[in-house]
Short mmCIF file of C-alpha atoms and ligand atoms in Angstrom, two decimals:
data_model
loop_
_atom_site.label_atom_id
_atom_site.label_comp_id
_atom_site.label_asym_id
_atom_site.label_seq_id
_atom_site.Cartn_x
_atom_site.Cartn_y
_atom_site.Cartn_z
CA UNK A 138 272.44 -19.07 -12.71
CA UNK A 139 273.39 -17.86 -16.11
CA UNK A 140 276.65 -15.90 -16.44
CA UNK A 141 276.83 -12.21 -17.07
CA UNK A 142 278.17 -11.32 -20.46
CA UNK A 143 279.79 -8.27 -22.01
CA UNK A 144 278.03 -6.47 -24.77
CA UNK A 145 278.44 -3.09 -26.54
CA UNK A 146 276.03 -0.31 -25.89
CA UNK A 147 275.42 2.75 -28.12
CA UNK A 148 275.54 5.96 -26.14
CA UNK A 149 273.30 7.61 -28.74
CA UNK A 150 270.45 5.30 -29.30
CA UNK A 151 270.80 2.77 -26.53
CA UNK A 152 270.97 -0.21 -28.89
CA UNK A 153 272.95 -3.22 -27.66
CA UNK A 154 275.41 -5.09 -30.00
CA UNK A 155 277.10 -8.36 -29.40
CA UNK A 156 280.32 -7.13 -31.06
CA UNK A 157 282.18 -3.90 -31.10
CA UNK A 158 282.06 -1.82 -34.29
CA UNK A 159 283.29 1.65 -35.17
CA UNK A 160 279.81 2.71 -36.14
CA UNK A 161 276.49 1.83 -34.48
CA UNK A 162 274.51 -0.36 -36.95
CA UNK A 163 271.19 1.06 -35.50
CA UNK A 164 271.67 4.77 -35.55
CA UNK A 165 274.76 5.12 -37.79
CA UNK A 166 276.70 7.36 -35.37
CA UNK A 167 280.48 6.79 -35.23
CA UNK A 168 282.46 5.89 -32.15
CA UNK A 169 279.53 5.46 -29.78
CA UNK A 170 279.76 1.80 -28.80
CA UNK A 171 281.13 1.14 -25.29
CA UNK A 172 281.51 -2.14 -23.54
CA UNK A 173 279.21 -2.94 -20.56
CA UNK A 174 278.43 -6.07 -18.72
CA UNK A 175 274.83 -7.11 -19.37
CA UNK A 176 273.14 -9.05 -16.59
CA UNK A 177 272.05 -12.58 -17.51
CA UNK A 178 268.96 -12.67 -19.67
CA UNK A 179 265.65 -12.50 -17.82
CA UNK A 180 266.98 -10.72 -14.73
CA UNK A 181 265.72 -7.32 -13.74
CA UNK A 182 268.92 -5.64 -12.43
CA UNK A 183 267.00 -3.92 -9.64
CA UNK A 184 265.22 -7.14 -8.49
CA UNK A 185 268.46 -9.02 -8.82
CA UNK A 186 270.20 -6.55 -6.56
CA UNK A 187 267.44 -6.68 -3.96
CA UNK A 188 267.46 -10.50 -3.97
CA UNK A 189 271.22 -10.56 -3.67
CA UNK A 190 271.16 -8.32 -0.58
CA UNK A 191 269.17 -10.86 1.40
CA UNK A 192 270.22 -14.46 0.52
CA UNK A 193 268.09 -15.92 3.37
CA UNK A 194 264.85 -14.58 1.97
CA UNK A 195 262.57 -17.51 1.02
CA UNK A 196 262.26 -18.21 -2.68
CA UNK A 197 258.84 -17.04 -3.95
CA UNK A 198 256.40 -19.72 -4.84
CA UNK A 199 253.62 -19.60 -7.44
CA UNK A 200 250.03 -19.42 -6.21
CA UNK A 201 246.55 -18.88 -7.59
CA UNK A 202 245.92 -15.37 -8.73
CA UNK A 203 242.77 -14.97 -6.53
CA UNK A 204 244.74 -15.69 -3.38
CA UNK A 205 246.86 -12.60 -3.92
CA UNK A 206 245.72 -9.75 -1.70
CA UNK A 207 244.98 -6.40 -3.35
CA UNK A 208 246.51 -3.51 -1.48
CA UNK A 209 245.58 -0.02 -2.35
CA UNK A 210 248.51 1.75 -3.95
CA UNK A 211 249.23 4.64 -1.59
CA UNK A 212 249.77 7.99 -3.20
CA UNK A 213 251.44 11.17 -2.14
CA UNK A 214 249.78 14.16 -3.78
CA UNK A 215 252.37 16.39 -5.36
CA UNK A 216 250.35 19.48 -4.69
CA UNK A 217 250.32 20.31 -8.40
CA UNK A 218 247.06 19.18 -9.98
CA UNK A 219 248.38 18.58 -13.48
CA UNK A 220 251.29 16.51 -12.22
CA UNK A 221 248.96 14.35 -10.09
CA UNK A 222 246.68 13.83 -13.08
CA UNK A 223 249.53 12.47 -15.23
CA UNK A 224 250.81 10.26 -12.36
CA UNK A 225 247.34 8.83 -11.75
CA UNK A 226 246.79 10.50 -8.43
CA UNK A 227 250.22 11.34 -7.02
CA UNK A 228 253.62 9.82 -6.30
CA UNK A 229 253.78 6.21 -5.26
CA UNK A 230 256.22 5.64 -2.35
CA UNK A 231 259.20 3.66 -3.51
CA UNK A 232 258.58 4.46 -7.18
CA UNK A 233 261.33 5.66 -9.45
CA UNK A 234 260.32 8.22 -11.99
CA UNK A 235 262.25 9.58 -14.98
CA UNK A 236 261.35 13.01 -16.24
CA UNK A 237 262.70 13.66 -19.77
CA UNK A 238 262.65 16.79 -21.93
CA UNK A 239 264.66 19.07 -24.07
CA UNK A 240 267.08 21.56 -22.47
CA UNK A 241 265.26 24.70 -21.52
CA UNK A 242 261.84 23.22 -21.57
CA UNK A 243 261.42 23.73 -17.80
CA UNK A 244 262.41 20.43 -16.10
CA UNK A 245 264.29 22.15 -13.23
CA UNK A 246 261.49 24.57 -12.79
CA UNK A 247 258.98 21.85 -12.51
CA UNK A 248 261.21 19.89 -10.12
CA UNK A 249 261.61 22.85 -7.84
CA UNK A 250 257.87 23.57 -7.86
CA UNK A 251 257.23 19.97 -6.84
CA UNK A 252 259.84 20.30 -4.11
CA UNK A 253 258.14 23.48 -2.86
CA UNK A 254 254.69 22.00 -2.85
CA UNK A 255 255.68 18.82 -1.22
CA UNK A 256 257.70 20.58 1.57
CA UNK A 257 254.78 22.83 2.14
CA UNK A 258 252.40 19.85 2.62
CA UNK A 259 254.67 18.49 5.33
CA UNK A 260 257.13 16.22 3.68
CA UNK A 261 260.93 16.27 3.77
CA UNK A 262 262.37 16.81 0.30
CA UNK A 263 265.88 16.21 -0.81
CA UNK A 264 266.82 18.22 -3.91
CA UNK A 265 270.09 16.94 -5.37
CA UNK A 266 271.55 19.06 -8.02
CA UNK A 267 274.43 17.87 -10.15
CA UNK A 268 274.10 20.75 -12.65
CA UNK A 269 273.68 23.86 -10.61
CA UNK A 270 275.33 25.19 -7.45
CA UNK A 271 273.40 25.29 -4.19
CA UNK A 272 273.18 29.06 -4.56
CA UNK A 273 271.64 28.80 -7.97
CA UNK A 274 269.16 26.33 -6.66
CA UNK A 275 268.23 28.66 -3.82
CA UNK A 276 267.83 31.52 -6.26
CA UNK A 277 265.42 29.65 -8.41
CA UNK A 278 263.51 28.35 -5.31
CA UNK A 279 263.09 31.91 -4.05
CA UNK A 280 261.90 33.05 -7.38
CA UNK A 281 259.35 30.29 -7.59
CA UNK A 282 257.98 30.85 -4.15
CA UNK A 283 259.18 27.46 -2.92
CA UNK A 284 260.71 29.13 0.08
CA UNK A 285 257.83 31.35 0.99
CA UNK A 286 256.86 29.46 4.17
CA UNK A 287 259.73 29.42 6.63
CA UNK A 288 258.80 26.17 8.39
CA UNK A 289 258.38 24.43 5.02
CA UNK A 290 261.75 25.58 3.77
CA UNK A 291 263.40 23.89 6.77
CA UNK A 292 262.19 20.63 5.19
CA UNK A 293 263.53 21.43 1.76
CA UNK A 294 267.08 20.18 1.71
CA UNK A 295 269.53 20.99 -1.06
CA UNK A 296 272.61 19.00 -2.01
CA UNK A 297 274.84 20.15 -4.87
CA UNK A 298 276.84 17.02 -5.77
CA UNK A 299 277.78 15.02 -8.83
CA UNK A 300 278.90 11.87 -7.02
CA UNK A 301 275.95 9.57 -6.92
CA UNK A 302 277.46 7.51 -4.09
CA UNK A 303 277.29 10.52 -1.83
CA UNK A 304 273.78 11.48 -2.95
CA UNK A 305 272.57 7.96 -2.14
CA UNK A 306 274.24 8.00 1.30
CA UNK A 307 272.69 11.39 2.12
CA UNK A 308 269.31 10.13 0.99
CA UNK A 309 269.57 7.11 3.30
CA UNK A 310 270.62 9.37 6.17
CA UNK A 311 267.98 12.06 5.71
CA UNK A 312 265.19 9.64 4.59
CA UNK A 313 263.15 12.22 2.71
CA UNK A 314 259.70 11.61 1.29
CA UNK A 315 261.09 12.27 -2.12
CA UNK A 316 264.56 12.51 -3.70
CA UNK A 317 264.78 14.84 -6.63
CA UNK A 318 267.83 14.55 -8.90
CA UNK A 319 268.64 17.12 -11.59
CA UNK A 320 270.12 15.48 -13.68
CA UNK A 321 271.25 11.94 -14.07
CA UNK A 322 273.48 12.79 -17.02
CA UNK A 323 275.78 14.83 -14.78
CA UNK A 324 276.16 12.25 -12.06
CA UNK A 325 278.70 9.45 -11.86
CA UNK A 326 279.29 6.40 -9.73
CA UNK A 327 282.67 5.02 -8.87
CA UNK A 328 283.30 1.30 -9.14
CA UNK A 329 283.27 0.55 -5.39
CA UNK A 330 281.96 3.54 -3.62
CA UNK A 331 284.98 5.81 -4.09
CA UNK A 332 285.07 7.51 -7.50
CA UNK A 333 287.92 7.36 -9.92
CA UNK A 334 288.71 10.04 -12.43
CA UNK A 335 287.79 7.64 -15.18
CA UNK A 336 284.25 7.19 -13.83
CA UNK A 337 283.87 10.91 -13.32
CA UNK A 338 284.86 11.54 -16.92
CA UNK A 339 282.35 8.92 -17.90
CA UNK A 340 279.32 10.82 -16.45
CA UNK A 341 276.54 10.59 -19.00
CA UNK A 342 278.04 7.61 -20.81
CA UNK A 343 275.61 4.69 -21.33
CA UNK A 344 277.14 2.37 -18.86
CA UNK A 345 277.27 5.09 -16.22
CA UNK A 346 273.63 6.05 -16.82
CA UNK A 347 272.50 2.56 -16.44
CA UNK A 348 274.44 2.02 -13.22
CA UNK A 349 273.23 5.25 -11.73
CA UNK A 350 269.61 4.54 -12.64
CA UNK A 351 269.85 1.03 -11.22
CA UNK A 352 271.24 2.37 -7.95
CA UNK A 353 268.48 5.03 -7.68
CA UNK A 354 265.68 2.52 -8.44
CA UNK A 355 267.21 0.23 -5.84
CA UNK A 356 267.28 3.05 -3.19
CA UNK A 357 263.58 3.70 -3.98
CA UNK A 358 262.54 0.09 -3.63
CA UNK A 359 264.54 -0.60 -0.48
CA UNK A 360 263.64 2.59 1.44
CA UNK A 361 260.21 3.64 0.05
CA UNK A 362 261.61 7.00 -0.93
CA UNK A 363 260.03 8.24 -4.18
CA UNK A 364 262.90 9.12 -6.57
CA UNK A 365 262.30 11.64 -9.40
CA UNK A 366 265.17 11.79 -11.88
CA UNK A 367 265.65 14.38 -14.62
CA UNK A 368 267.02 13.02 -17.86
CA UNK A 369 268.02 15.05 -20.95
CA UNK A 370 266.74 14.29 -24.39
CA UNK A 371 269.18 13.73 -27.29
CA UNK A 372 269.06 15.79 -30.44
CA UNK A 373 266.45 13.55 -32.14
CA UNK A 374 264.06 13.85 -29.21
CA UNK A 375 264.82 10.52 -27.55
CA UNK A 376 265.44 10.27 -23.88
CA UNK A 377 269.21 9.79 -23.72
CA UNK A 378 269.80 6.10 -23.63
CA UNK A 379 266.06 5.41 -23.90
CA UNK A 380 265.95 1.61 -23.92
CA UNK A 381 268.59 1.84 -21.24
CA UNK A 382 266.71 3.80 -18.56
CA UNK A 383 263.11 3.24 -19.39
CA UNK A 384 262.92 -0.27 -18.20
CA UNK A 385 264.80 0.40 -15.03
CA UNK A 386 262.33 2.90 -13.71
CA UNK A 387 258.63 2.58 -12.88
CA UNK A 388 257.34 5.75 -14.54
CA UNK A 389 258.67 7.71 -17.52
CA UNK A 390 257.31 11.23 -18.02
CA UNK A 391 258.11 13.45 -21.01
CA UNK A 392 257.98 17.20 -20.64
CA UNK A 393 257.33 18.73 -24.01
CA UNK A 394 256.94 22.08 -25.52
CA UNK A 395 258.67 24.61 -27.63
CA UNK A 396 260.91 26.88 -25.56
CA UNK A 397 259.77 29.79 -27.76
CA UNK A 398 256.12 29.23 -26.82
CA UNK A 399 254.62 29.22 -23.38
CA UNK A 400 252.72 26.02 -23.43
CA UNK A 401 254.18 22.88 -21.86
CA UNK A 402 252.78 19.43 -21.89
CA UNK A 403 253.59 16.73 -19.43
CA UNK A 404 252.91 13.25 -20.78
CA UNK A 405 253.12 9.76 -19.31
CA UNK A 406 255.20 7.46 -21.52
CA UNK A 407 255.20 4.56 -19.16
CA UNK A 408 253.47 4.15 -15.91
CA UNK A 409 253.55 0.90 -13.83
CA UNK A 410 250.84 2.36 -11.49
CA UNK A 411 248.40 3.92 -13.86
CA UNK A 412 247.47 4.80 -17.40
CA UNK A 413 249.57 6.84 -19.78
CA UNK A 414 246.56 8.49 -21.41
CA UNK A 415 246.39 11.62 -19.30
CA UNK A 416 248.38 14.73 -20.09
CA UNK A 417 249.17 17.72 -17.90
CA UNK A 418 248.99 21.23 -19.32
CA UNK A 419 251.13 24.14 -18.14
CA UNK A 420 252.23 27.48 -19.30
CA UNK A 421 255.57 29.04 -18.47
CA UNK A 422 255.15 32.44 -16.87
CA UNK A 423 257.58 34.84 -15.13
CA UNK A 424 256.65 33.09 -11.87
CA UNK A 425 257.25 29.54 -13.09
CA UNK A 426 254.93 26.95 -14.43
CA UNK A 427 251.25 27.53 -14.10
CA UNK A 428 248.79 24.62 -14.37
CA UNK A 429 246.24 25.14 -17.14
CA UNK A 430 242.96 23.32 -16.84
CA UNK A 431 242.06 24.20 -20.39
CA UNK A 432 243.88 24.76 -23.62
CA UNK A 433 243.50 28.19 -25.00
CA UNK A 434 241.67 27.75 -28.39
CA UNK A 435 238.38 29.53 -28.36
CA UNK A 436 235.86 29.90 -31.16
CA UNK A 437 235.11 33.38 -32.15
CA UNK A 438 232.11 33.85 -34.41
CA UNK A 439 233.29 37.28 -35.69
CA UNK A 440 236.72 36.02 -36.66
CA UNK A 441 237.34 36.02 -40.38
CA UNK A 442 237.40 32.55 -41.79
CA UNK A 443 240.94 31.71 -42.69
CA UNK A 444 241.91 29.19 -45.29
CA UNK A 445 244.30 26.55 -44.10
CA UNK A 446 243.04 26.24 -40.61
CA UNK A 447 240.64 23.78 -39.00
CA UNK A 448 239.84 23.13 -35.34
CA UNK A 449 239.59 19.53 -34.05
CA UNK A 450 238.32 18.44 -30.68
CA UNK A 451 240.90 15.94 -29.69
CA UNK A 452 240.88 13.51 -26.79
CA UNK A 453 243.75 13.44 -24.33
CA UNK A 454 242.97 11.09 -21.51
CA UNK A 455 239.80 12.00 -19.81
CA UNK A 456 239.63 15.42 -21.26
CA UNK A 457 238.96 16.96 -24.62
CA UNK A 458 241.15 19.70 -25.99
CA UNK A 459 240.51 21.91 -29.01
CA UNK A 460 243.53 22.00 -31.29
CA UNK A 461 243.98 24.14 -34.33
CA UNK A 462 245.55 22.40 -37.33
CA UNK A 463 247.23 24.79 -39.80
CA UNK A 464 248.30 24.08 -43.27
CA UNK A 465 250.25 25.81 -46.02
CA UNK A 466 250.85 24.78 -49.59
CA UNK A 467 253.32 26.32 -52.00
CA UNK A 468 254.42 25.48 -55.49
CA UNK A 469 257.27 22.94 -55.25
CA UNK A 470 258.81 20.55 -57.73
CA UNK A 471 257.02 17.65 -59.26
CA UNK A 472 258.55 14.49 -57.93
CA UNK A 473 260.28 16.15 -55.04
CA UNK A 474 257.56 18.10 -53.30
CA UNK A 475 258.20 18.58 -49.58
CA UNK A 476 255.80 17.26 -46.95
CA UNK A 477 256.43 18.40 -43.41
CA UNK A 478 254.32 17.75 -40.31
CA UNK A 479 254.85 19.13 -36.91
CA UNK A 480 252.65 17.84 -34.14
CA UNK A 481 251.15 15.23 -36.54
CA UNK A 482 252.56 11.94 -37.85
CA UNK A 483 254.48 12.51 -41.14
CA UNK A 484 253.37 9.19 -42.58
CA UNK A 485 249.74 10.11 -41.82
CA UNK A 486 250.18 13.40 -43.64
CA UNK A 487 251.46 11.60 -46.74
CA UNK A 488 248.46 9.32 -46.65
CA UNK A 489 246.06 12.28 -46.28
CA UNK A 490 247.61 13.97 -49.29
CA UNK A 491 247.19 10.82 -51.33
CA UNK A 492 243.46 10.57 -50.26
CA UNK A 493 242.94 14.27 -51.08
CA UNK A 494 244.43 13.64 -54.55
CA UNK A 495 242.46 10.44 -55.24
CA UNK A 496 239.13 11.21 -53.60
CA UNK A 497 239.04 14.97 -53.20
CA UNK A 498 240.09 15.89 -56.73
CA UNK A 499 243.01 18.08 -55.54
CA UNK A 500 246.24 18.22 -57.49
CA UNK A 501 249.02 18.28 -54.92
CA UNK A 502 251.77 16.33 -56.66
CA UNK A 503 253.93 19.45 -57.27
CA UNK A 504 252.90 21.19 -54.08
CA UNK A 505 255.04 21.55 -50.98
CA UNK A 506 252.63 20.92 -48.05
CA UNK A 507 253.32 21.97 -44.45
CA UNK A 508 251.00 21.12 -41.57
CA UNK A 509 251.34 21.94 -38.02
CA UNK A 510 249.38 21.80 -34.82
CA UNK A 511 249.27 25.24 -33.07
CA UNK A 512 250.44 25.68 -29.56
CA UNK A 513 252.92 22.79 -29.42
CA UNK A 514 250.32 20.06 -29.03
CA UNK A 515 250.98 16.68 -30.61
CA UNK A 516 248.00 14.70 -31.98
CA UNK A 517 248.35 11.06 -32.55
CA UNK A 518 244.77 10.04 -33.01
CA UNK A 519 243.33 9.51 -36.47
CA UNK A 520 240.26 11.49 -35.50
CA UNK A 521 242.25 14.56 -36.59
CA UNK A 522 242.45 13.30 -40.25
CA UNK A 523 239.41 15.24 -41.48
CA UNK A 524 240.56 18.53 -39.87
CA UNK A 525 244.02 18.13 -41.38
CA UNK A 526 242.54 17.25 -44.82
CA UNK A 527 240.28 20.32 -44.75
CA UNK A 528 243.08 22.60 -43.71
CA UNK A 529 245.20 21.43 -46.65
CA UNK A 530 242.31 21.56 -49.15
CA UNK A 531 241.30 24.96 -47.86
CA UNK A 532 244.67 26.61 -48.23
CA UNK A 533 245.24 25.02 -51.64
CA UNK A 534 241.91 26.18 -53.06
CA UNK A 535 241.71 29.56 -51.07
CA UNK A 536 238.63 28.37 -49.19
CA UNK A 537 237.80 28.19 -45.54
CA UNK A 538 235.45 26.51 -43.14
CA UNK A 539 232.69 28.82 -41.90
CA UNK A 540 233.55 30.67 -38.72
CA UNK A 541 233.31 28.72 -35.43
CA UNK A 542 233.30 25.30 -37.02
CA UNK A 543 234.92 22.22 -35.45
CA UNK A 544 235.57 19.01 -37.32
CA UNK A 545 236.62 15.41 -36.46
CA UNK A 546 236.65 12.03 -38.12
CA UNK A 547 239.10 9.43 -39.38
CA UNK A 548 239.73 9.21 -43.11
CA UNK A 549 239.98 5.79 -44.82
CA UNK A 550 242.09 5.16 -47.95
CA UNK A 551 238.89 4.94 -49.90
CA UNK A 552 237.93 8.47 -48.89
CA UNK A 553 235.25 7.63 -46.39
CA UNK A 554 234.88 9.23 -42.98
CA UNK A 555 235.06 6.72 -40.16
CA UNK A 556 233.62 7.24 -36.68
CA UNK A 557 235.78 8.49 -33.89
CA UNK A 558 235.58 7.52 -30.22
CA UNK A 559 234.00 9.90 -27.71
CA UNK A 560 231.95 11.70 -30.32
CA UNK A 561 229.48 13.33 -27.83
CA UNK A 562 232.36 14.50 -25.60
CA UNK A 563 234.01 16.08 -28.62
CA UNK A 564 230.80 17.75 -29.79
CA UNK A 565 229.86 19.12 -26.33
CA UNK A 566 233.31 20.46 -25.76
CA UNK A 567 233.31 22.24 -29.08
CA UNK A 568 229.93 23.76 -28.41
CA UNK A 569 230.97 24.70 -24.86
CA UNK A 570 233.86 26.60 -26.37
CA UNK A 571 231.62 28.49 -28.77
CA UNK A 572 231.46 26.39 -31.90
CA UNK A 573 228.44 27.03 -34.08
CA UNK A 574 228.70 23.91 -36.21
CA UNK A 575 230.51 20.65 -36.03
CA UNK A 576 231.28 18.30 -38.91
CA UNK A 577 231.11 14.71 -37.61
CA UNK A 578 231.22 11.27 -39.17
CA UNK A 579 227.72 10.69 -40.53
CA UNK A 580 227.27 7.39 -38.76
CA UNK A 581 227.62 9.09 -35.41
CA UNK A 582 225.09 11.83 -35.82
CA UNK A 583 222.23 9.64 -34.52
CA UNK A 584 224.08 8.81 -31.34
CA UNK A 585 224.50 12.42 -30.34
CA UNK A 586 222.06 13.96 -27.84
CA UNK A 587 219.19 15.79 -29.59
CA UNK A 588 220.10 19.23 -28.31
CA UNK A 589 223.47 18.84 -29.87
CA UNK A 590 222.32 17.51 -33.18
CA UNK A 591 221.01 20.86 -34.37
CA UNK A 592 224.48 22.18 -34.97
CA UNK A 593 225.87 18.95 -36.24
CA UNK A 594 226.53 18.09 -39.90
CA UNK A 595 227.17 14.41 -40.66
CA UNK A 596 229.66 13.72 -43.43
CA UNK A 597 229.93 10.32 -45.19
CA UNK A 598 232.87 10.97 -47.39
CA UNK A 599 235.76 13.36 -47.77
CA UNK A 600 233.93 15.05 -50.69
CA UNK A 601 230.95 15.80 -48.40
CA UNK A 602 233.29 17.58 -46.02
CA UNK A 603 234.96 19.51 -48.84
CA UNK A 604 231.52 20.89 -49.77
CA UNK A 605 231.60 22.80 -46.48
CA UNK A 606 234.64 24.83 -47.47
CA UNK A 607 233.42 28.26 -48.65
CA UNK A 608 235.02 30.58 -51.14
CA UNK A 609 236.24 33.88 -49.73
CA UNK A 610 235.56 37.20 -51.37
CA UNK A 611 238.70 38.92 -52.53
CA UNK A 612 238.57 41.53 -49.67
CA UNK A 613 238.84 38.61 -47.22
CA UNK A 614 241.87 37.13 -48.84
CA UNK A 615 244.71 38.83 -47.01
CA UNK A 616 247.34 40.08 -49.36
CA UNK A 617 245.47 39.11 -52.55
CA UNK A 618 245.80 41.65 -55.41
CA UNK A 619 242.57 42.79 -57.06
CA UNK A 620 241.61 40.39 -59.80
CA UNK A 621 243.79 37.61 -58.54
CA UNK A 622 240.99 35.67 -56.93
CA UNK A 623 238.62 36.03 -59.83
CA UNK A 624 241.22 34.63 -62.19
CA UNK A 625 241.53 31.54 -60.18
CA UNK A 626 238.12 30.46 -61.51
CA UNK A 627 236.57 29.97 -58.11
CA UNK A 628 232.99 31.28 -57.67
CA UNK A 629 232.80 34.19 -55.28
CA UNK A 630 229.27 34.15 -53.80
CA UNK A 631 229.87 35.25 -50.33
CA UNK A 632 230.04 32.38 -47.89
CA UNK A 633 227.82 30.06 -49.86
CA UNK A 634 229.64 28.53 -52.83
CA UNK A 635 230.27 24.88 -52.03
CA UNK A 636 233.62 23.42 -52.81
CA UNK A 637 232.36 21.05 -55.42
CA UNK A 638 231.04 23.94 -57.55
CA UNK A 639 234.54 24.86 -58.62
CA UNK A 640 235.13 21.49 -60.26
P1 TYD B 759 264.70 25.32 -16.79
O1 TYD B 759 263.73 24.78 -15.72
O2 TYD B 759 266.02 25.68 -16.34
O3 TYD B 759 264.77 24.24 -17.97
P2 TYD B 759 265.49 22.82 -18.03
O4 TYD B 759 265.83 22.42 -16.64
O5 TYD B 759 264.48 21.88 -18.67
O6 TYD B 759 266.68 22.94 -18.89
O7 TYD B 759 263.87 26.55 -17.38
C1 TYD B 759 263.97 26.90 -18.74
C2 TYD B 759 263.46 28.21 -19.09
O8 TYD B 759 262.34 28.67 -18.40
C3 TYD B 759 264.43 29.30 -18.95
O9 TYD B 759 264.88 29.64 -20.29
C4 TYD B 759 263.77 30.49 -18.31
C5 TYD B 759 262.32 30.04 -18.27
N1 TYD B 759 261.73 30.39 -16.95
C6 TYD B 759 260.63 31.21 -16.89
O10 TYD B 759 260.17 31.71 -17.97
N2 TYD B 759 260.05 31.51 -15.69
C7 TYD B 759 260.54 31.06 -14.58
O11 TYD B 759 259.98 31.30 -13.45
C8 TYD B 759 261.72 30.10 -14.60
C9 TYD B 759 262.32 29.58 -13.36
C10 TYD B 759 262.30 29.91 -15.81
MG1 MG B 760 267.76 22.20 -15.74
#
């Protein structure tokens, strides 16, 4: 067997270096490298520990794939529909799950709601808190209704403890259906059971995190207890010690959302038992997190068209959500214009601006451009290109899409509109939510069911889509001074002037 060797681990970014340095070469942070003993290459630390616990176990032998029996993966429904959706049907016994998210996003709230729901469906739950006192945990549980059934609350056990050794021992003794740990950063593990002050002080350090996660994953595999661990996110949005923990656990979930807004999104980042396509939607209310089966964008025909906004039906797993993309442009400095994207990829935004300049005839070189997705959603699919481009073009030219219009399609560098997957699902969702017209890639119009096709406009190129932007009469331009709009040289025929007419 190969020998273990000592490497140096960055506590900020999780990168591993062969030699110590004052500054991490990966993330550039100072004084973050700490020595740790890396297991020999190719060994999964959890598997290695399991193997080492039973030296008499027969060595596995290779066999034909078809001779392997397929067992159904058993699932324990969490009792919260949106959580089960992301997990692919519920918790798998013996799985270790890492739940990451910014401070204040609602991780402890979600954890306690899961604890309440599972104990009410008959399971024993062990809630280990290393951050809050038992009384604080009780207070939150009462507030969230997790203790509303007296027989169920007997099964909800709370342990306020930072010593992971004791948490593990208690979990083995109680043998709960699920162990919830809030949070791993605040726990520590002594070198041989008993803790030293040095290891306590090292709680949250990379080597401690790794050891704690390994022990938790091991507990899960050996006992069949599902382990759900909360992990904090560092300032640049990475799960603390990302590379460190992610490969030690079976499932990584990210809980996202802006603490100033109510919407929260639970996303699968890694899932050994299912896909990572599904997302769970919640909103934070006074009574905790509420599952949302639908996102809140609705089309309203009477709403005034607003330049700088476009609605895209975007696919998230098996469902389609309507997202509003908003754009703002303002005069900046040629050569150093700002481009900021929130909820969209920044590199994609830069590309869209270039395409708008080259193939849409817009002059944006000296314009600061800001684009964001409303409601804290994050869109990664290129099908949102056309909506983002129309929002930018609209706000730049003071034009808007007609009311109740949805738009989707990928833009190529040559200014063409490429088809997007799931076109009919997108169109029917837009229509169901009240859209009157939908701009779709021209090549997909024929594939759409006939009854939908009446409201559908196919677009071949970016310029075709720009034609759908309409000029707004001065009264509709909020804040515009009289005469300002006329002087911009745009024609003002109410709702009909095509974009191209101004050029
Ligand atoms: P919390 O779960 O403590 O976040 P985290 O564990 O991720 O740090 O909750 C964060 C916020 O949620 C907190 O600022 C208060 C708010 N909140 C509600 O709005 N309603 C509730 O019922 C609860 C429990 C919290
Ligand atoms: Mg918390």
